[in-house]
XYZ file of C-alpha atoms in Angstrom:
570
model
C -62.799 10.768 -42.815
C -60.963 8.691 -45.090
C -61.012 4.679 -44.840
C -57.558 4.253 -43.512
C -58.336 6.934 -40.782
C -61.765 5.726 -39.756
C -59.603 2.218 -39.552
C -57.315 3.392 -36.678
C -59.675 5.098 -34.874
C -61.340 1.921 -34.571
C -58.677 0.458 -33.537
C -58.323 2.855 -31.184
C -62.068 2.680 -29.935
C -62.081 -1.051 -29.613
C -58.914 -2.552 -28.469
C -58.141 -5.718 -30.415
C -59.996 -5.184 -33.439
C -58.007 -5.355 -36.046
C -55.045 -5.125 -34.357
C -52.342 -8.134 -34.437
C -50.609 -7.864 -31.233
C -47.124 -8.829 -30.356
C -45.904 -12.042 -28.376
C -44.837 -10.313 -24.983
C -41.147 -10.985 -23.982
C -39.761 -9.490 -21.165
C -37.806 -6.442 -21.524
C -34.061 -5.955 -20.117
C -31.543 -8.183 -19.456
C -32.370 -11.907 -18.807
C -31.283 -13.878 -15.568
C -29.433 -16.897 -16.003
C -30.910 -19.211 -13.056
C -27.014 -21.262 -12.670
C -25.314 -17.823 -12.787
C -28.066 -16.569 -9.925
C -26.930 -19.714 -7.883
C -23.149 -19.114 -8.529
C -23.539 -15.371 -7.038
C -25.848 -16.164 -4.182
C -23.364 -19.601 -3.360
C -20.680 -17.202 -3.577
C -22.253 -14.355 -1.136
C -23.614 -16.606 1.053
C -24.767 -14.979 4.035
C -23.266 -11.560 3.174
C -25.754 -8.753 3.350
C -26.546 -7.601 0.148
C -26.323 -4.189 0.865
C -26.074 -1.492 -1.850
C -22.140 -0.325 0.042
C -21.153 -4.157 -0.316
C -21.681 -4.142 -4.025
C -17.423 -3.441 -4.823
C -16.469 -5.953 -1.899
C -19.235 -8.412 -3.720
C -17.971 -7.752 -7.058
C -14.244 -8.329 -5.829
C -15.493 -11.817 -4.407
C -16.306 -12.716 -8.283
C -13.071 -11.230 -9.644
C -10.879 -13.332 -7.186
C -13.279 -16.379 -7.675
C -13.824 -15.955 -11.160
C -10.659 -13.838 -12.384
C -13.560 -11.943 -14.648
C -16.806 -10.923 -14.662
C -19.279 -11.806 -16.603
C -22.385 -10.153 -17.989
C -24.382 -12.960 -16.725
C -22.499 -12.566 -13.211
C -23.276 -9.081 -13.087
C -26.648 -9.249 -14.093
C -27.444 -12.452 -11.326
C -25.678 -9.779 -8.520
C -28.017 -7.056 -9.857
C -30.533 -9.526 -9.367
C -29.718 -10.664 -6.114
C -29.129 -7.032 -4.540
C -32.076 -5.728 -6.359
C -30.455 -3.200 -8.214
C -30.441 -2.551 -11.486
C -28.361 -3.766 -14.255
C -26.681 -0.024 -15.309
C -25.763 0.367 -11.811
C -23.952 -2.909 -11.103
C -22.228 -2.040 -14.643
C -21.255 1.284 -14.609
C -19.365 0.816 -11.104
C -17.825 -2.451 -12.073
C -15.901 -0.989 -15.016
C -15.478 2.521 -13.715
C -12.605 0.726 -11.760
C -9.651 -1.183 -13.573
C -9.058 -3.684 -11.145
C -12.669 -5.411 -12.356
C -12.080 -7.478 -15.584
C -16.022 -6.923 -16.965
C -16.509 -9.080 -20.235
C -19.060 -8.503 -22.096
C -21.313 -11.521 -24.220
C -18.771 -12.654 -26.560
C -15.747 -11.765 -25.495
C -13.117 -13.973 -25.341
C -12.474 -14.948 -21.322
C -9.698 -13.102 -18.996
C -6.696 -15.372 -19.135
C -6.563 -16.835 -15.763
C -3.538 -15.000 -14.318
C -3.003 -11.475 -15.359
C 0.631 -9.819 -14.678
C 0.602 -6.096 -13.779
C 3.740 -3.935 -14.902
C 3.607 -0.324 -13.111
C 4.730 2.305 -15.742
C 4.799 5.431 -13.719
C 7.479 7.487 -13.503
C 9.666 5.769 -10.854
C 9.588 2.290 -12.445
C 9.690 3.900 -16.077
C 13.169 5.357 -15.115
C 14.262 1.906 -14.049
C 13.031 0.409 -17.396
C 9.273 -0.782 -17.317
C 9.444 -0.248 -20.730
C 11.327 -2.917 -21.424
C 10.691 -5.297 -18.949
C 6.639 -5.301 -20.211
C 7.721 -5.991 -23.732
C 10.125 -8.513 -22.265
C 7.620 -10.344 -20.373
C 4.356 -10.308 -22.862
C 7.026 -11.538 -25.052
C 8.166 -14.790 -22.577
C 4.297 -15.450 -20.926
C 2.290 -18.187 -21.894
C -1.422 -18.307 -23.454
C -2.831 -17.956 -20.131
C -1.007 -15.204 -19.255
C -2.260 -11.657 -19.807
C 0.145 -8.871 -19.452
C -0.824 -5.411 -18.933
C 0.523 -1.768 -17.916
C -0.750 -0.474 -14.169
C 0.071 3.038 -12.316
C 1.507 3.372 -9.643
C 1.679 0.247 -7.223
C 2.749 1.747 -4.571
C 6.764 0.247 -4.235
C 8.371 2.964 -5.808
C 11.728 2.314 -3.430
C 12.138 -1.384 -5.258
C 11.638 -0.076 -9.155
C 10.782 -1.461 -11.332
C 8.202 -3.230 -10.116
C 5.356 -6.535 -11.140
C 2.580 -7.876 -9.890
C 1.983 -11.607 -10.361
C -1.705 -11.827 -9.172
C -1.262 -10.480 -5.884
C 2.376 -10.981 -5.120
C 4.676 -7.874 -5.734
C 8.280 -8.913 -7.414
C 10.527 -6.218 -6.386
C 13.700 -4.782 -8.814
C 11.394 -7.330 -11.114
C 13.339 -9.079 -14.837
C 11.773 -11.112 -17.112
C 13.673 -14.275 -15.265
C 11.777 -13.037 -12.099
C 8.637 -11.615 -12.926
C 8.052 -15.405 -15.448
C 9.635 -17.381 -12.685
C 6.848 -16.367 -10.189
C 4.061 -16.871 -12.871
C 5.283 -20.228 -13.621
C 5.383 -21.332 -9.950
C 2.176 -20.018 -9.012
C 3.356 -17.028 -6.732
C 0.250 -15.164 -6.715
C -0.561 -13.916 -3.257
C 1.216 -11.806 -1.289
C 4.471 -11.858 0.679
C 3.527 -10.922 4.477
C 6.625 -9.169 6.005
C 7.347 -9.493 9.680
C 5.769 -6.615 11.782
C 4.952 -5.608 14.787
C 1.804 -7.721 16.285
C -1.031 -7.275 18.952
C 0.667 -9.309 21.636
C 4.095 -7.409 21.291
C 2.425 -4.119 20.919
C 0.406 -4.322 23.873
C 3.710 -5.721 25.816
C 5.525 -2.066 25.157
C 2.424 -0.458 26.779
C 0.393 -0.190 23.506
C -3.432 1.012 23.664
C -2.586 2.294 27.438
C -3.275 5.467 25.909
C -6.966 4.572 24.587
C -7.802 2.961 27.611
C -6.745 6.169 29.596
C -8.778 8.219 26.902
C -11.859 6.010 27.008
C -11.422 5.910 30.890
C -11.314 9.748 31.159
C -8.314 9.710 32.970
C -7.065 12.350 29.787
C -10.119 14.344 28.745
C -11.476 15.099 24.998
C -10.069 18.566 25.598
C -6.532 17.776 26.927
C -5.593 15.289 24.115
C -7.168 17.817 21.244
C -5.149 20.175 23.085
C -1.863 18.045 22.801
C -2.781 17.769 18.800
C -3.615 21.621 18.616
C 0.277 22.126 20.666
C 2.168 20.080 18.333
C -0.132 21.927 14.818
C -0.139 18.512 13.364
C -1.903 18.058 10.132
C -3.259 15.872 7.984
C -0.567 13.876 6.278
C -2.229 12.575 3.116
C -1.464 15.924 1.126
C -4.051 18.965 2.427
C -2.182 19.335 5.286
C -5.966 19.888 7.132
C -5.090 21.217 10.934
C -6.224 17.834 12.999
C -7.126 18.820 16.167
C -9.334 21.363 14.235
C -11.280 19.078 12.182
C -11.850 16.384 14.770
C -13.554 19.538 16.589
C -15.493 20.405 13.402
C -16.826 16.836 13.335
C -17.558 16.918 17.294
C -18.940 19.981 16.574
C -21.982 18.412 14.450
C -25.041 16.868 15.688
C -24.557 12.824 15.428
C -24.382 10.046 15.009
C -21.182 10.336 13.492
C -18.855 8.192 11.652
C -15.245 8.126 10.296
C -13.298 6.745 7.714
C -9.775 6.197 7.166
C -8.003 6.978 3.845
C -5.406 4.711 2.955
C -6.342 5.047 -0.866
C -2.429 5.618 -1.357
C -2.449 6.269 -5.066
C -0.353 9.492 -6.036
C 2.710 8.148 -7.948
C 6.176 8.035 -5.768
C 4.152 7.422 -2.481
C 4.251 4.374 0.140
C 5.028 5.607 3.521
C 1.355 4.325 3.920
C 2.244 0.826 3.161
C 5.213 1.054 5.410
C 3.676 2.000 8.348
C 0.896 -0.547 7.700
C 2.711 -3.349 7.267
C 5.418 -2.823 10.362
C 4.002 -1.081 13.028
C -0.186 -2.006 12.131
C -1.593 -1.208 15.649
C 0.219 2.259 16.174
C -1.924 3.273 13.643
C -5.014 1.333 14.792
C -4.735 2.741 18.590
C -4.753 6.403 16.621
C -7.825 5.675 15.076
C -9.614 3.991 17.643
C -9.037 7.186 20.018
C -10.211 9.359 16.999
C -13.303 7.740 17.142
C -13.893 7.782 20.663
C -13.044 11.547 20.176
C -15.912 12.427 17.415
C -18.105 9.360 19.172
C -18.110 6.884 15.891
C -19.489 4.053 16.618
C -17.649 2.368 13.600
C -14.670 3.479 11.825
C -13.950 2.682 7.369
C -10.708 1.933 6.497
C -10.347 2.437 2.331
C -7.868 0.108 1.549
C -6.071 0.633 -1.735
C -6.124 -2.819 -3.657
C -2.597 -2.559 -4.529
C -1.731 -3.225 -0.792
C -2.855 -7.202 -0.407
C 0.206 -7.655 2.316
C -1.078 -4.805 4.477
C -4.980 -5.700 3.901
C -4.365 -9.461 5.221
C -2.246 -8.064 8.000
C -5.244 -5.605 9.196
C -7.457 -9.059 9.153
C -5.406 -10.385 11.269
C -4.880 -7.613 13.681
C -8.109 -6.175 14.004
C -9.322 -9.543 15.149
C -7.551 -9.323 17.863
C -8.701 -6.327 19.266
C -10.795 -6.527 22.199
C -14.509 -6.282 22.700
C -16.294 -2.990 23.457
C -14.571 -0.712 21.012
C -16.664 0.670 17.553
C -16.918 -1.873 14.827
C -14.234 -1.433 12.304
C -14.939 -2.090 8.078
C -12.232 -3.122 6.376
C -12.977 -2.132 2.431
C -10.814 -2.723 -0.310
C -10.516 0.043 -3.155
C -10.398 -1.695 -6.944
C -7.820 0.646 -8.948
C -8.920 3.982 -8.972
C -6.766 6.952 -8.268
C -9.318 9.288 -7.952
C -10.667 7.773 -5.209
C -7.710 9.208 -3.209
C -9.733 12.037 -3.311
C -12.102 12.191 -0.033
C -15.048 12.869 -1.560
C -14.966 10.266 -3.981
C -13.468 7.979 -1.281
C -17.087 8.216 0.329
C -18.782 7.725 -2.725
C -16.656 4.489 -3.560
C -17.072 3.484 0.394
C -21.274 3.602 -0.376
C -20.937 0.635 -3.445
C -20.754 3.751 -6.190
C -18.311 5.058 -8.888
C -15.879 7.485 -7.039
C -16.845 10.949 -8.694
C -16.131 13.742 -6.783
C -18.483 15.436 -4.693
C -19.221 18.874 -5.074
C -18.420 21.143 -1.652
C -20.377 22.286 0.432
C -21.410 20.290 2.092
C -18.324 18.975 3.376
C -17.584 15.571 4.445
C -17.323 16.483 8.199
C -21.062 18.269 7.773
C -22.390 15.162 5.310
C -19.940 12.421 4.743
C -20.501 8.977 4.392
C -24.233 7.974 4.369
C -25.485 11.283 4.539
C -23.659 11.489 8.495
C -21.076 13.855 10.112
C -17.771 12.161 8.975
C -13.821 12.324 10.083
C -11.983 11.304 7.261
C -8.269 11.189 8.065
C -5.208 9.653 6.427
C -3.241 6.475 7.382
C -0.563 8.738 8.989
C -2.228 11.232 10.889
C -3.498 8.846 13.152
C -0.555 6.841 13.531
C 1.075 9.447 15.291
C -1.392 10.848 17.561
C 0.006 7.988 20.632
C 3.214 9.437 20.133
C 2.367 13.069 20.142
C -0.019 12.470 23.136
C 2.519 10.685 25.469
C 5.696 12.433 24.955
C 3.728 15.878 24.664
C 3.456 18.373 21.795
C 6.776 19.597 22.646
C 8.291 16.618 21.479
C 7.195 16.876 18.094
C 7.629 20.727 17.467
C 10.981 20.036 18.904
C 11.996 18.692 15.553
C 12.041 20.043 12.439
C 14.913 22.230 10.630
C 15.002 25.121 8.478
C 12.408 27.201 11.152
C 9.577 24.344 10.826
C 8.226 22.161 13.462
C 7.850 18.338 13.226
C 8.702 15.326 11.676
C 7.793 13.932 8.052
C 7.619 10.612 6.410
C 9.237 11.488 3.110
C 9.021 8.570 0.324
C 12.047 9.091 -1.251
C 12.638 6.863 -4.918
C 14.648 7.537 -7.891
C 18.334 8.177 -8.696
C 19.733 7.907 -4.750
C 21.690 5.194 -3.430
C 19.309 4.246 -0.683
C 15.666 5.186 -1.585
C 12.639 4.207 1.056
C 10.658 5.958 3.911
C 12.952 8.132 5.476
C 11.712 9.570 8.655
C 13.202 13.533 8.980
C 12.608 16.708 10.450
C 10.057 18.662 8.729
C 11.741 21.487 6.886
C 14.491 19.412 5.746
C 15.823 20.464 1.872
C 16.287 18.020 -1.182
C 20.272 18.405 -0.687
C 20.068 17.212 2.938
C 17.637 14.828 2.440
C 19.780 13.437 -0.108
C 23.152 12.984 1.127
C 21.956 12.811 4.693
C 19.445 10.021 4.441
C 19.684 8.548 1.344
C 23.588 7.908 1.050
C 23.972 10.207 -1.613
C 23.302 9.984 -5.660
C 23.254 6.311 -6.724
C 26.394 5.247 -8.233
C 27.219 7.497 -11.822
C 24.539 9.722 -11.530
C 23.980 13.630 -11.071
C 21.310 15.455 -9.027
C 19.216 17.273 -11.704
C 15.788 17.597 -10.778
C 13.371 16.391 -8.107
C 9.445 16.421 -7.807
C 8.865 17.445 -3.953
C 5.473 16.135 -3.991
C 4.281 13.769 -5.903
C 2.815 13.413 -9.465
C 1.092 16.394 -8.712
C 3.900 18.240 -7.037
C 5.390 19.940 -9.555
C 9.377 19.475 -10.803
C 11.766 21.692 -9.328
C 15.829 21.568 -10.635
C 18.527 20.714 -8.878
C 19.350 24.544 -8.259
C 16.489 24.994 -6.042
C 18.039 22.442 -3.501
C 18.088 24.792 -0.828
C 13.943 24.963 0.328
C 12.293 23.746 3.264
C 10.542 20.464 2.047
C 7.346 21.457 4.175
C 3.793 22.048 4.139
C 3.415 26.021 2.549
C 6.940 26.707 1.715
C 6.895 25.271 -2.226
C 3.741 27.105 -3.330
C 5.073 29.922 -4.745
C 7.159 28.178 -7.143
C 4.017 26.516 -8.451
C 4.128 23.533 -6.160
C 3.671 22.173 -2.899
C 4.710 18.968 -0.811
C 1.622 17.056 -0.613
C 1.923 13.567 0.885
C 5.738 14.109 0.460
C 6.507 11.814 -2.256
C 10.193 12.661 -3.161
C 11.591 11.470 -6.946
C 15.325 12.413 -7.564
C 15.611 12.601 -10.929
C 19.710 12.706 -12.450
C 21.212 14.174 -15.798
C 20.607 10.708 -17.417
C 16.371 11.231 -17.032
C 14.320 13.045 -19.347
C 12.754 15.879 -18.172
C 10.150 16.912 -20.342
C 9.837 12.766 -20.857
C 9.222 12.723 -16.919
C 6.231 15.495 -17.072
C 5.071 13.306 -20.185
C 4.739 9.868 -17.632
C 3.255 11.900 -15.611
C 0.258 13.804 -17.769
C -0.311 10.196 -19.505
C -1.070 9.089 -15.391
C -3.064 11.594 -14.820
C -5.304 11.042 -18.545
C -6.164 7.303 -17.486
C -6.908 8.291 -13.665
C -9.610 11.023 -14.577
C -13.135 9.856 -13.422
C -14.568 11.873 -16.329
C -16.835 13.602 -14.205
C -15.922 17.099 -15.574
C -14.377 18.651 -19.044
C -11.457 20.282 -17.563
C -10.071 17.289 -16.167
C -11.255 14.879 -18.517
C -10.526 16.651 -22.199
C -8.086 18.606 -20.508
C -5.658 15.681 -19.528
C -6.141 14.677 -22.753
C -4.858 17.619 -24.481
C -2.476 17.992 -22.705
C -0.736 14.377 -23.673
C -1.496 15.074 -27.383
C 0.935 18.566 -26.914
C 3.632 16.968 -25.025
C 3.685 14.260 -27.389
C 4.891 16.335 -29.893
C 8.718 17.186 -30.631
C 7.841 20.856 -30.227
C 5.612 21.932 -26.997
C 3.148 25.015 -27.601
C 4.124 26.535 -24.600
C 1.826 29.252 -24.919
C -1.306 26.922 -25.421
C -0.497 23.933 -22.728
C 0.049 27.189 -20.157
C -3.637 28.104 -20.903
C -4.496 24.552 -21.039
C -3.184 24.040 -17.528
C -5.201 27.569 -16.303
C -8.239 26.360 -17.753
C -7.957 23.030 -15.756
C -6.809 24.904 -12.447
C -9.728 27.405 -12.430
C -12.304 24.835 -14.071
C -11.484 21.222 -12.200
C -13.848 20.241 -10.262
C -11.297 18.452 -7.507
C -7.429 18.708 -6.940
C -6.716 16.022 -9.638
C -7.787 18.251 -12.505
C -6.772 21.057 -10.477
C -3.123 20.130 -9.691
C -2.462 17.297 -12.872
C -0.508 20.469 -14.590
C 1.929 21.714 -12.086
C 4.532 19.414 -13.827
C 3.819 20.828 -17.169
C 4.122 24.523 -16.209
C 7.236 23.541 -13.688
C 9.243 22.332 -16.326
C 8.720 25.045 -18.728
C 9.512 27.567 -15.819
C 12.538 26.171 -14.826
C 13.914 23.968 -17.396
C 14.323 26.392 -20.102
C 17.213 24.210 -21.427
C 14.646 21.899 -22.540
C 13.031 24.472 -25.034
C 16.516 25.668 -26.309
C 16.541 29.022 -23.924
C 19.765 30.218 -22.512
C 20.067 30.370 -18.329
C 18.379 29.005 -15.802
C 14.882 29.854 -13.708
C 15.655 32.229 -10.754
């Protein structure tokens, strides 16, 4: 054995011979003791549960208006979790300002200017460059999707208050007078609500004066469905969930993220405890013993409003979490919903199981939207035949349809399922807004696909737009006129659904961002984005990936104008 060798076994043999060892210094990320008191001043009694960790991390952002590494790590700390966990779910969502060790600090007011497609026909464009170029030092500026007020484009967020058919004079008029929470409009309360014979229903439900059975029955009579875009049968999945062994629990979507959509918002901030009484009796239904609501964070007005209300409620009913979402489209999605709801990033889950077998914490779960539940006191007390009594066009029911773009009255317009775009239109939306032409329309969303004005005559309803490569969704209606872009429209659109991707899988994630890079160009490959866009339908593994191309292949289907073909789609 030569010297050197016999000199490491040694070393080996007898530990500390010959060996100079290192200082030890703790590995990982260190605390900073005034941070840890900062964070645990700031929680104060809160639980420090792993499924608190976004509503913790949003007490910080409001306090702080950032996060800091040493913030995150002292929460970490605090919650006994690790650092990469805190981290990766504070910036997986955009409304959490994470700043890393130097980096300068978050201006202390940030202005949000929503770019999707609504606002970008009504110049957001302009009005961003106008306002980064009027805002002070301590003033940040930024781009956001969709905020949810499509019907008042274009739209800014000053903080948290919303400045409707927003200028520069406006949007810098609230910033400089320190308008930064939100606006509560007048709605309907507890004390009027009960005083036109609101929750007599529940009580008759929780009584047993109307059995399980006779109100799924009134659901099953009147076929209503889900109303956040699957179009699920209710009555059906409130029996799947009964169906499983419990305890149960159930959560409310009102993640209200799919650009052009708001009816949520509306019927939140009017009519709150219509929709309340709907889920309370949906819980007593699938026995819950407490109900989620998933808040999006672009809806501060309707969040304090719930605060308020639920309060009020009285004793003896389940216990009801308020949780506010932080920015993330995806989480629309149920699955991810769940996983957002449990403190995590909101990746999709892979089915099965399904959420009504193994939803939130690992239990049975009914997961329904904003919506459904508001009308199930309606439906219940005037009898299925009420609702299937409406409807047009040989459909049954009524729909919310958020109707924004080139009309001369845009909002939530309440209309018989089945109604077309034409009738829609001129019947509840006063016609085309003043110099414009009817040219296009997306019957569903960002996701819907875009149909042209030829097509005016189909039944804006749940299964009567797939064939032409679309479908209705959460019925998010944007009129677009022979001033718009169309292939500049499906552009918007592709560029919302590249920054809303969780990333989970390649499809969705690389595919998105193909996608932009082709439509970017003067010239589209048809040929290639149409494989593109079958890739990502076959490959996605949820409906964002799956559906983000129906505008892509809609437009080159039926405006074959736009690629210097002669006619029209049939």
């Amino acid at each position: 054995m030569h010297g050197d060798q016999a000199q490491i076994v040694r070393q080996f043999d007898h530990p500390g011979e010959g060996i100079r060892r290192a200082k030890s210094v703790p590995k990982g990320r260190q605390i900073d003791p005034h941070a840890v008191e900062q964070i645990a001043a700031l929680l104060g009694d809160r639980p420090r549960r792993r499924d608190l960790l976004i509503e913790h991390l949003h007490l910080i952002q409001d306090t702080y208006h950032q996060i800091s590494a040493a913030h995150l790590a002292a929460l970490a700390d605090l919650m006994k979790l690790s650092f990469a966990e805190v981290f990766e779910t504070a910036t997986f969502y955009a409304h959490f300002d994470v700043v890393k060790e130097n980096d300068p600090p978050v201006p202390p007011l940030t202005i949000r200017v929503c770019d999707s497609l609504t606002c970008a026909l009504f110049g957001a464009e302009k009005l961003l460059h106008a306002v980064r170029g009027g805002a002070g030092p301590h003033v940040r500026v930024v781009r956001a999707p969709c905020v949810g007020r499509c019907d008042t484009a274009p739209v800014a967020e000053v903080g948290h208050y919303f400045v409707d058919h927003a200028t520069k004079e406006t949007v810098l008029e609230a910033a400089d007078k320190g308008n930064t929470h939100p606006s509560i409009p007048d709605y309907i309360g507890y004390e009027d609500y009960v005083a036109k014979g609101g929750y007599k229903l529940l009580e008759r439900v929780r009584s047993g004066a109307i059995t399980t059975e006779a109100l799924l029955q009134a659901l099953d009579g009147a076929s209503l469905r889900g109303l956040g875009g699957a179009g699920f049968p209710t009555a059906r999945k409130w029996r799947s969930v009964l169906g499983e062994p419990g305890p149960r629990l159930m959560a409310i979507n009102g993640d209200e993220g799919e650009p052009g959509t708001f009816k949520d918002r509306f019927y939140l901030e009017t009519d709150p405890h219509r929709f309340l009484e709907g889920t309370l009796i949906g819980a007593h239904v699938v026995e819950a013993p407490e109900v989620y609501i998933y808040l999006r964070d672009e809806y501060p007005a309707a969040r304090e409003i719930l605060l308020r209300e639920i309060a009020k409620l009285p004793a003896g009913g389940p216990v009801i979490h308020l949780r506010r979402g932080a920015g993330a489209y995806i989480c629309g999605e149920e699955s991810s919903m769940l996983e957002s709801l449990e403190g995590k990033r909101g990746l999709p889950r892979h089915k099965p199981p399904f959420p009504f077998q193994v939803g939130l914490f690992g239990r049975p779960t009914l997961i329904n939207n904003v919506e459904t539940v508001y009308w199930v006191r309606d439906i219940v007390e005037k009898g299925a035949e009420w609702w299937t009594s409406q409807g047009r066009n040989d459909r049954h029911g009524l729909r919310s349809y958020s109707v924004s773009g080139r009309v001369a009255s845009p909002g939530v317009k309440l209309a018989p399922a089945g109604v077309t775009i034409r009738e829609l239109i001129e019947e509840f939306c006063g016609g085309m807004a003043e110099g414009h032409t009817f040219r296009a329309y997306l019957p569903g969303g960002a996701s819907g696909g875009i149909l042209p004005a030829a097509m005016d005559d189909i039944p804006l309803d749940f299964g009567t737009l797939e064939k032409y490569g679309c479908f209705i969704g959460s019925a998010a209606i944007v009129v677009l006129s022979d001033k718009d872009d169309i292939k500049g429209a499906a552009l918007n659109l592709m560029r919302f659904f590249e920054d809303e991707s969780c990333g989970q899988c390649t499809p969705c994630r690389v595919g998105t961002q193909k996608a932009v890079a082709l439509m970017d160009r003067p010239e589209w490959d048809q040929g290639l984005l149409e494989e593109l866009a079958q890739c990502m339908r076959d490959a996605s593994i949820c409906g964002l990936g799956q559906a983000a191309s129906n505008p892509v292949t809609t437009v080159i289907k039926y405006f074959p104008e736009e690629f210097g073909a002669k006619g029209a789609a049939e």
